mmCIF file of N, CA and C and ligand atoms in Angstrom:
data_model
loop_
_atom_site.group_PDB
_atom_site.id
_atom_site.type_symbol
_atom_site.label_atom_id
_atom_site.label_comp_id
_atom_site.label_asym_id
_atom_site.label_seq_id
_atom_site.Cartn_x
_atom_site.Cartn_y
_atom_site.Cartn_z
ATOM 1 N N ALA A 30 -15.226 32.926 113.991
ATOM 2 C CA ALA A 30 -14.521 31.637 113.960
ATOM 3 C C ALA A 30 -13.722 31.440 115.255
ATOM 4 N N ILE A 31 -13.495 30.170 115.586
ATOM 5 C CA ILE A 31 -12.684 29.857 116.766
ATOM 6 C C ILE A 31 -11.276 30.425 116.604
ATOM 7 N N ASP A 32 -10.730 30.930 117.673
ATOM 8 C CA ASP A 32 -9.372 31.465 117.677
ATOM 9 C C ASP A 32 -8.366 30.310 117.655
ATOM 10 N N PRO A 33 -7.594 30.162 116.554
ATOM 11 C CA PRO A 33 -6.641 29.051 116.498
ATOM 12 C C PRO A 33 -5.514 29.178 117.528
ATOM 13 N N GLU A 34 -5.367 30.357 118.091
ATOM 14 C CA GLU A 34 -4.339 30.583 119.123
ATOM 15 C C GLU A 34 -4.941 30.551 120.525
ATOM 16 N N PHE A 35 -6.066 29.828 120.679
ATOM 17 C CA PHE A 35 -6.761 29.882 121.974
ATOM 18 C C PHE A 35 -5.894 29.397 123.129
ATOM 19 N N GLU A 36 -4.942 28.503 122.851
ATOM 20 C CA GLU A 36 -4.105 28.000 123.946
ATOM 21 C C GLU A 36 -3.180 29.082 124.498
ATOM 22 N N GLU A 37 -2.846 30.072 123.648
ATOM 23 C CA GLU A 37 -2.053 31.203 124.133
ATOM 24 C C GLU A 37 -2.937 32.279 124.753
ATOM 25 N N ASN A 38 -4.150 32.435 124.197
ATOM 26 C CA ASN A 38 -4.996 33.580 124.550
ATOM 27 C C ASN A 38 -6.010 33.305 125.662
ATOM 28 N N ARG A 39 -6.148 32.049 126.053
ATOM 29 C CA ARG A 39 -7.128 31.704 127.090
ATOM 30 C C ARG A 39 -6.475 30.836 128.141
ATOM 31 N N ASP A 40 -7.193 30.658 129.257
ATOM 32 C CA ASP A 40 -6.739 29.775 130.330
ATOM 33 C C ASP A 40 -7.763 28.671 130.557
ATOM 34 N N VAL A 41 -7.256 27.500 130.978
ATOM 35 C CA VAL A 41 -8.148 26.412 131.358
ATOM 36 C C VAL A 41 -8.800 26.779 132.692
ATOM 37 N N VAL A 42 -10.134 26.798 132.696
ATOM 38 C CA VAL A 42 -10.848 27.204 133.911
ATOM 39 C C VAL A 42 -11.592 26.062 134.569
ATOM 40 N N GLU A 43 -11.824 24.974 133.832
ATOM 41 C CA GLU A 43 -12.482 23.818 134.437
ATOM 42 C C GLU A 43 -12.284 22.603 133.550
ATOM 43 N N GLN A 44 -12.731 21.452 134.069
ATOM 44 C CA GLN A 44 -12.723 20.209 133.315
ATOM 45 C C GLN A 44 -14.168 19.812 133.051
ATOM 46 N N HIS A 45 -14.391 19.151 131.900
ATOM 47 C CA HIS A 45 -15.714 18.615 131.590
ATOM 48 C C HIS A 45 -15.541 17.236 130.977
ATOM 49 N N ASP A 46 -16.013 16.222 131.653
ATOM 50 C CA ASP A 46 -15.927 14.851 131.126
ATOM 51 C C ASP A 46 -14.526 14.499 130.641
ATOM 52 N N GLY A 47 -13.516 14.905 131.384
ATOM 53 C CA GLY A 47 -12.152 14.499 131.077
ATOM 54 C C GLY A 47 -11.398 15.388 130.126
ATOM 55 N N HIS A 48 -12.032 16.468 129.635
ATOM 56 C CA HIS A 48 -11.287 17.404 128.781
ATOM 57 C C HIS A 48 -11.318 18.809 129.379
ATOM 58 N N ASP A 49 -10.392 19.630 128.860
ATOM 59 C CA ASP A 49 -10.253 20.999 129.356
ATOM 60 C C ASP A 49 -11.366 21.891 128.829
ATOM 61 N N VAL A 50 -11.712 22.902 129.638
ATOM 62 C CA VAL A 50 -12.579 23.995 129.199
ATOM 63 C C VAL A 50 -11.766 25.282 129.325
ATOM 64 N N TRP A 51 -11.634 25.982 128.172
ATOM 65 C CA TRP A 51 -10.850 27.217 128.106
ATOM 66 C C TRP A 51 -11.794 28.408 128.242
ATOM 67 N N GLY A 52 -11.565 29.226 129.245
ATOM 68 C CA GLY A 52 -12.466 30.322 129.561
ATOM 69 C C GLY A 52 -12.329 31.507 128.629
ATOM 70 N N PRO A 53 -13.042 32.592 128.939
ATOM 71 C CA PRO A 53 -13.903 32.730 130.119
ATOM 72 C C PRO A 53 -15.221 31.974 129.999
ATOM 73 N N VAL A 54 -15.709 31.549 131.172
ATOM 74 C CA VAL A 54 -17.008 30.884 131.269
ATOM 75 C C VAL A 54 -17.876 31.682 132.223
ATOM 76 N N ASP A 55 -19.085 31.998 131.769
ATOM 77 C CA ASP A 55 -20.070 32.697 132.591
ATOM 78 C C ASP A 55 -21.445 32.173 132.177
ATOM 79 N N GLU A 56 -21.812 31.038 132.751
ATOM 80 C CA GLU A 56 -23.038 30.350 132.338
ATOM 81 C C GLU A 56 -24.280 31.178 132.682
ATOM 82 N N PRO A 57 -25.312 31.074 131.860
ATOM 83 C CA PRO A 57 -25.428 30.216 130.684
ATOM 84 C C PRO A 57 -25.020 30.891 129.375
ATOM 85 N N GLU A 58 -24.656 32.182 129.405
ATOM 86 C CA GLU A 58 -24.433 32.895 128.148
ATOM 87 C C GLU A 58 -23.054 32.633 127.551
ATOM 88 N N GLU A 59 -22.053 32.384 128.408
ATOM 89 C CA GLU A 59 -20.676 32.272 127.935
ATOM 90 C C GLU A 59 -20.108 30.937 128.407
ATOM 91 N N LEU A 60 -19.737 30.082 127.434
ATOM 92 C CA LEU A 60 -19.410 28.695 127.772
ATOM 93 C C LEU A 60 -17.977 28.308 127.442
ATOM 94 N N GLY A 61 -17.253 29.163 126.726
ATOM 95 C CA GLY A 61 -15.850 28.880 126.466
ATOM 96 C C GLY A 61 -15.630 27.829 125.389
ATOM 97 N N ILE A 62 -14.394 27.341 125.315
ATOM 98 C CA ILE A 62 -13.965 26.344 124.333
ATOM 99 C C ILE A 62 -13.773 25.007 125.040
ATOM 100 N N HIS A 63 -14.423 23.954 124.525
ATOM 101 C CA HIS A 63 -14.270 22.609 125.095
ATOM 102 C C HIS A 63 -13.279 21.803 124.265
ATOM 103 N N GLY A 64 -12.337 21.153 124.951
ATOM 104 C CA GLY A 64 -11.355 20.315 124.290
ATOM 105 C C GLY A 64 -10.103 21.081 123.926
ATOM 106 N N THR A 65 -9.054 20.326 123.598
ATOM 107 C CA THR A 65 -7.774 20.946 123.242
ATOM 108 C C THR A 65 -7.287 20.418 121.896
ATOM 109 N N HIS A 66 -7.090 19.122 121.766
ATOM 110 C CA HIS A 66 -6.722 18.564 120.448
ATOM 111 C C HIS A 66 -7.865 18.776 119.458
ATOM 112 N N VAL A 67 -9.071 18.448 119.881
ATOM 113 C CA VAL A 67 -10.279 18.801 119.133
ATOM 114 C C VAL A 67 -11.009 19.835 119.980
ATOM 115 N N ALA A 68 -11.002 21.081 119.529
ATOM 116 C CA ALA A 68 -11.536 22.191 120.311
ATOM 117 C C ALA A 68 -12.794 22.726 119.645
ATOM 118 N N VAL A 69 -13.870 22.853 120.432
ATOM 119 C CA VAL A 69 -15.130 23.397 119.932
ATOM 120 C C VAL A 69 -15.458 24.655 120.730
ATOM 121 N N ASP A 70 -15.610 25.769 120.020
ATOM 122 C CA ASP A 70 -16.003 27.012 120.689
ATOM 123 C C ASP A 70 -17.516 26.981 120.878
ATOM 124 N N PHE A 71 -17.936 26.688 122.107
ATOM 125 C CA PHE A 71 -19.369 26.559 122.401
ATOM 126 C C PHE A 71 -20.107 27.879 122.170
ATOM 127 N N ASP A 72 -19.404 28.990 122.220
ATOM 128 C CA ASP A 72 -20.076 30.275 122.042
ATOM 129 C C ASP A 72 -20.330 30.587 120.572
ATOM 130 N N ILE A 73 -19.729 29.782 119.666
ATOM 131 C CA ILE A 73 -19.932 29.939 118.224
ATOM 132 C C ILE A 73 -20.837 28.839 117.675
ATOM 133 N N CYS A 74 -20.754 27.632 118.233
ATOM 134 C CA CYS A 74 -21.538 26.482 117.753
ATOM 135 C C CYS A 74 -23.025 26.812 117.731
ATOM 136 N N ILE A 75 -23.669 26.511 116.579
ATOM 137 C CA ILE A 75 -25.112 26.722 116.418
ATOM 138 C C ILE A 75 -25.854 25.388 116.339
ATOM 139 N N ALA A 76 -25.182 24.300 116.725
ATOM 140 C CA ALA A 76 -25.802 22.964 116.744
ATOM 141 C C ALA A 76 -26.188 22.489 115.344
ATOM 142 N N ASP A 77 -25.381 22.808 114.370
ATOM 143 C CA ASP A 77 -25.624 22.345 113.006
ATOM 144 C C ASP A 77 -25.631 20.820 112.913
ATOM 145 N N GLY A 78 -24.703 20.175 113.595
ATOM 146 C CA GLY A 78 -24.693 18.716 113.646
ATOM 147 C C GLY A 78 -23.839 18.021 112.613
ATOM 148 N N ALA A 79 -23.283 18.754 111.659
ATOM 149 C CA ALA A 79 -22.471 18.120 110.615
ATOM 150 C C ALA A 79 -21.250 17.405 111.201
ATOM 151 N N CYS A 80 -20.692 17.950 112.245
ATOM 152 C CA CYS A 80 -19.512 17.314 112.856
ATOM 153 C C CYS A 80 -19.867 15.946 113.433
ATOM 154 N N LEU A 81 -21.014 15.862 114.119
ATOM 155 C CA LEU A 81 -21.432 14.560 114.652
ATOM 156 C C LEU A 81 -21.699 13.570 113.537
ATOM 157 N N GLU A 82 -22.329 14.039 112.457
ATOM 158 C CA GLU A 82 -22.685 13.141 111.365
ATOM 159 C C GLU A 82 -21.451 12.651 110.618
ATOM 160 N N ASP A 83 -20.461 13.502 110.453
ATOM 161 C CA ASP A 83 -19.348 13.193 109.555
ATOM 162 C C ASP A 83 -18.104 12.632 110.228
ATOM 163 N N CYS A 84 -17.933 12.828 111.517
ATOM 164 C CA CYS A 84 -16.715 12.321 112.161
ATOM 165 C C CYS A 84 -16.678 10.804 112.070
ATOM 166 N N PRO A 85 -15.619 10.253 111.452
ATOM 167 C CA PRO A 85 -15.566 8.800 111.226
ATOM 168 C C PRO A 85 -15.336 7.993 112.499
ATOM 169 N N VAL A 86 -14.916 8.646 113.572
ATOM 170 C CA VAL A 86 -14.611 7.904 114.799
ATOM 171 C C VAL A 86 -15.448 8.396 115.990
ATOM 172 N N ASP A 87 -16.510 9.133 115.702
ATOM 173 C CA ASP A 87 -17.486 9.529 116.734
ATOM 174 C C ASP A 87 -16.862 10.240 117.935
ATOM 175 N N VAL A 88 -16.101 11.266 117.624
ATOM 176 C CA VAL A 88 -15.488 12.071 118.686
ATOM 177 C C VAL A 88 -16.544 12.879 119.465
ATOM 178 N N PHE A 89 -17.606 13.301 118.773
ATOM 179 C CA PHE A 89 -18.531 14.290 119.362
ATOM 180 C C PHE A 89 -19.767 13.644 119.971
ATOM 181 N N GLU A 90 -20.255 14.302 121.031
ATOM 182 C CA GLU A 90 -21.545 13.951 121.632
ATOM 183 C C GLU A 90 -22.289 15.243 121.930
ATOM 184 N N TRP A 91 -23.606 15.221 121.801
ATOM 185 C CA TRP A 91 -24.392 16.396 122.178
ATOM 186 C C TRP A 91 -24.391 16.584 123.685
ATOM 187 N N VAL A 92 -24.288 17.841 124.093
ATOM 188 C CA VAL A 92 -24.523 18.191 125.499
ATOM 189 C C VAL A 92 -25.556 19.318 125.527
ATOM 190 N N ASP A 93 -26.341 19.337 126.566
ATOM 191 C CA ASP A 93 -27.370 20.370 126.727
ATOM 192 C C ASP A 93 -26.755 21.653 127.259
ATOM 193 N N THR A 94 -27.135 22.761 126.620
ATOM 194 C CA THR A 94 -26.659 24.075 127.064
ATOM 195 C C THR A 94 -27.848 25.040 127.114
ATOM 196 N N PRO A 95 -28.775 24.791 128.032
ATOM 197 C CA PRO A 95 -29.985 25.609 128.085
ATOM 198 C C PRO A 95 -29.674 27.090 128.262
ATOM 199 N N ASP A 96 -30.413 27.911 127.530
ATOM 200 C CA ASP A 96 -30.331 29.368 127.628
ATOM 201 C C ASP A 96 -29.074 29.970 127.024
ATOM 202 N N HIS A 97 -28.278 29.154 126.279
ATOM 203 C CA HIS A 97 -27.199 29.791 125.531
ATOM 204 C C HIS A 97 -27.801 30.490 124.315
ATOM 205 N N PRO A 98 -27.352 31.715 124.009
ATOM 206 C CA PRO A 98 -27.992 32.484 122.931
ATOM 207 C C PRO A 98 -27.882 31.863 121.540
ATOM 208 N N GLU A 99 -26.867 31.059 121.248
ATOM 209 C CA GLU A 99 -26.713 30.509 119.895
ATOM 210 C C GLU A 99 -27.453 29.188 119.698
ATOM 211 N N SER A 100 -27.489 28.325 120.707
ATOM 212 C CA SER A 100 -28.161 27.031 120.590
ATOM 213 C C SER A 100 -28.206 26.369 121.959
ATOM 214 N N GLU A 101 -29.206 25.509 122.136
ATOM 215 C CA GLU A 101 -29.418 24.880 123.449
ATOM 216 C C GLU A 101 -28.797 23.491 123.533
ATOM 217 N N ILE A 102 -28.082 23.071 122.464
ATOM 218 C CA ILE A 102 -27.210 21.900 122.537
ATOM 219 C C ILE A 102 -25.906 22.268 121.834
ATOM 220 N N LYS A 103 -24.829 21.571 122.218
ATOM 221 C CA LYS A 103 -23.510 21.817 121.605
ATOM 222 C C LYS A 103 -22.842 20.488 121.309
ATOM 223 N N ALA A 104 -21.936 20.508 120.312
ATOM 224 C CA ALA A 104 -21.145 19.332 119.981
ATOM 225 C C ALA A 104 -19.919 19.286 120.892
ATOM 226 N N ASP A 105 -19.956 18.362 121.843
ATOM 227 C CA ASP A 105 -18.869 18.254 122.812
ATOM 228 C C ASP A 105 -17.828 17.247 122.310
ATOM 229 N N PRO A 106 -16.536 17.605 122.330
ATOM 230 C CA PRO A 106 -15.497 16.658 121.877
ATOM 231 C C PRO A 106 -15.203 15.614 122.961
ATOM 232 N N ALA A 107 -16.215 14.807 123.239
ATOM 233 C CA ALA A 107 -16.180 13.894 124.385
ATOM 234 C C ALA A 107 -15.089 12.833 124.247
ATOM 235 N N HIS A 108 -14.735 12.505 123.013
ATOM 236 C CA HIS A 108 -13.740 11.451 122.783
ATOM 237 C C HIS A 108 -12.614 11.997 121.909
ATOM 238 N N GLU A 109 -12.087 13.152 122.279
ATOM 239 C CA GLU A 109 -11.075 13.793 121.435
ATOM 240 C C GLU A 109 -9.831 12.934 121.262
ATOM 241 N N GLU A 110 -9.566 12.040 122.219
ATOM 242 C CA GLU A 110 -8.383 11.174 122.119
ATOM 243 C C GLU A 110 -8.510 10.183 120.965
ATOM 244 N N GLN A 111 -9.723 9.990 120.436
ATOM 245 C CA GLN A 111 -9.918 9.063 119.316
ATOM 246 C C GLN A 111 -9.678 9.723 117.959
ATOM 247 N N CYS A 112 -9.484 11.029 117.946
ATOM 248 C CA CYS A 112 -9.381 11.784 116.692
ATOM 249 C C CYS A 112 -8.229 11.276 115.830
ATOM 250 N N ILE A 113 -8.515 11.103 114.520
ATOM 251 C CA ILE A 113 -7.492 10.649 113.568
ATOM 252 C C ILE A 113 -7.058 11.779 112.625
ATOM 253 N N ASP A 114 -7.408 13.018 112.982
ATOM 254 C CA ASP A 114 -6.929 14.209 112.260
ATOM 255 C C ASP A 114 -7.345 14.236 110.787
ATOM 256 N N CYS A 115 -8.539 13.752 110.503
ATOM 257 C CA CYS A 115 -9.001 13.782 109.107
ATOM 258 C C CYS A 115 -9.431 15.180 108.674
ATOM 259 N N MET A 116 -9.732 16.050 109.644
ATOM 260 C CA MET A 116 -10.108 17.456 109.437
ATOM 261 C C MET A 116 -11.494 17.645 108.821
ATOM 262 N N LEU A 117 -12.279 16.587 108.700
ATOM 263 C CA LEU A 117 -13.616 16.726 108.142
ATOM 264 C C LEU A 117 -14.472 17.686 108.947
ATOM 265 N N CYS A 118 -14.426 17.564 110.272
ATOM 266 C CA CYS A 118 -15.285 18.412 111.107
ATOM 267 C C CYS A 118 -14.948 19.882 110.916
ATOM 268 N N VAL A 119 -13.670 20.175 110.796
ATOM 269 C CA VAL A 119 -13.237 21.561 110.580
ATOM 270 C C VAL A 119 -13.807 22.077 109.265
ATOM 271 N N ASP A 120 -13.808 21.215 108.245
ATOM 272 C CA ASP A 120 -14.271 21.628 106.919
ATOM 273 C C ASP A 120 -15.786 21.802 106.860
ATOM 274 N N VAL A 121 -16.527 20.969 107.575
ATOM 275 C CA VAL A 121 -17.989 20.990 107.412
ATOM 276 C C VAL A 121 -18.701 21.953 108.350
ATOM 277 N N CYS A 122 -18.086 22.361 109.422
ATOM 278 C CA CYS A 122 -18.793 23.249 110.355
ATOM 279 C C CYS A 122 -19.089 24.590 109.665
ATOM 280 N N PRO A 123 -20.373 24.960 109.576
ATOM 281 C CA PRO A 123 -20.723 26.170 108.823
ATOM 282 C C PRO A 123 -20.301 27.466 109.503
ATOM 283 N N VAL A 124 -19.988 27.408 110.778
ATOM 284 C CA VAL A 124 -19.618 28.632 111.502
ATOM 285 C C VAL A 124 -18.178 28.592 112.013
ATOM 286 N N ASP A 125 -17.393 27.608 111.544
ATOM 287 C CA ASP A 125 -15.979 27.503 111.930
ATOM 288 C C ASP A 125 -15.784 27.511 113.443
ATOM 289 N N ALA A 126 -16.571 26.668 114.108
ATOM 290 C CA ALA A 126 -16.486 26.587 115.564
ATOM 291 C C ALA A 126 -15.425 25.606 116.046
ATOM 292 N N ILE A 127 -14.811 24.823 115.116
ATOM 293 C CA ILE A 127 -13.934 23.719 115.515
ATOM 294 C C ILE A 127 -12.504 23.969 115.049
ATOM 295 N N ASP A 128 -11.560 23.684 115.953
ATOM 296 C CA ASP A 128 -10.135 23.712 115.613
ATOM 297 C C ASP A 128 -9.540 22.351 115.968
ATOM 298 N N VAL A 129 -8.868 21.731 114.998
ATOM 299 C CA VAL A 129 -8.147 20.482 115.262
ATOM 300 C C VAL A 129 -6.686 20.742 115.003
ATOM 301 N N ASP A 130 -5.867 20.431 116.001
ATOM 302 C CA ASP A 130 -4.430 20.672 115.897
ATOM 303 C C ASP A 130 -3.699 19.347 115.836
ATOM 304 N N PRO A 131 -3.338 18.898 114.611
ATOM 305 C CA PRO A 131 -2.669 17.601 114.472
ATOM 306 C C PRO A 131 -1.363 17.522 115.256
ATOM 307 N N GLY A 132 -0.777 18.696 115.582
ATOM 308 C CA GLY A 132 0.402 18.745 116.428
ATOM 309 C C GLY A 132 1.413 17.703 116.066
HETATM 310 FE FE1 LIG B 22 -13.403 13.467 113.888
HETATM 311 FE FE2 LIG B 22 -11.773 13.987 111.837
HETATM 312 FE FE3 LIG B 22 -12.727 15.979 113.341
HETATM 313 FE FE4 LIG B 22 -10.890 14.319 114.350
HETATM 314 S S1 LIG B 22 -10.589 15.737 112.616
HETATM 315 S S2 LIG B 22 -12.770 15.015 115.361
HETATM 316 S S3 LIG B 22 -11.476 12.378 113.377
HETATM 317 S S4 LIG B 22 -13.937 14.608 112.017
HETATM 318 FE FE1 LIG B 23 -21.651 22.998 116.150
HETATM 319 FE FE2 LIG B 23 -20.325 23.256 113.912
HETATM 320 FE FE3 LIG B 23 -20.713 20.876 114.927
HETATM 321 S S1 LIG B 23 -22.122 24.394 114.499
HETATM 322 S S2 LIG B 23 -22.664 21.047 115.963
HETATM 323 S S3 LIG B 23 -19.542 22.506 115.855
HETATM 324 S S4 LIG B 23 -20.788 21.408 112.758
HETATM 325 ZN ZN1 LIG B 24 -17.090 19.401 127.120
#
């Protein structure tokens, strides 16, 4: 499961489409956590797709991650600023790859 304390335990190593990427990143095998308010651990995501289907405000978009060992697409929190903290994505992800911090 994603580390809920990732903001303490990791560092921001790059930006992707306007959101933070928390390392370590070593492509293509290690991709880190994308997003902060809505955080997706790309190294855990198996591209189940439930988060994209269920998010009422379309926070997520698929991104290609060729040669990643778990899946070749990931749910990117491309519009995390739109999140309304319903927590559906956290509940439906079968591998607990998502952390939402209502803060
Ligand atoms: Fe979408 Fe709700 Fe998840 Fe926010 S908590 S990203 S609104 S499903
Ligand atoms: Fe990935 Fe979980 Fe969404 S596996 S596609 S973050 S439901
Ligand atoms: Zn991203």
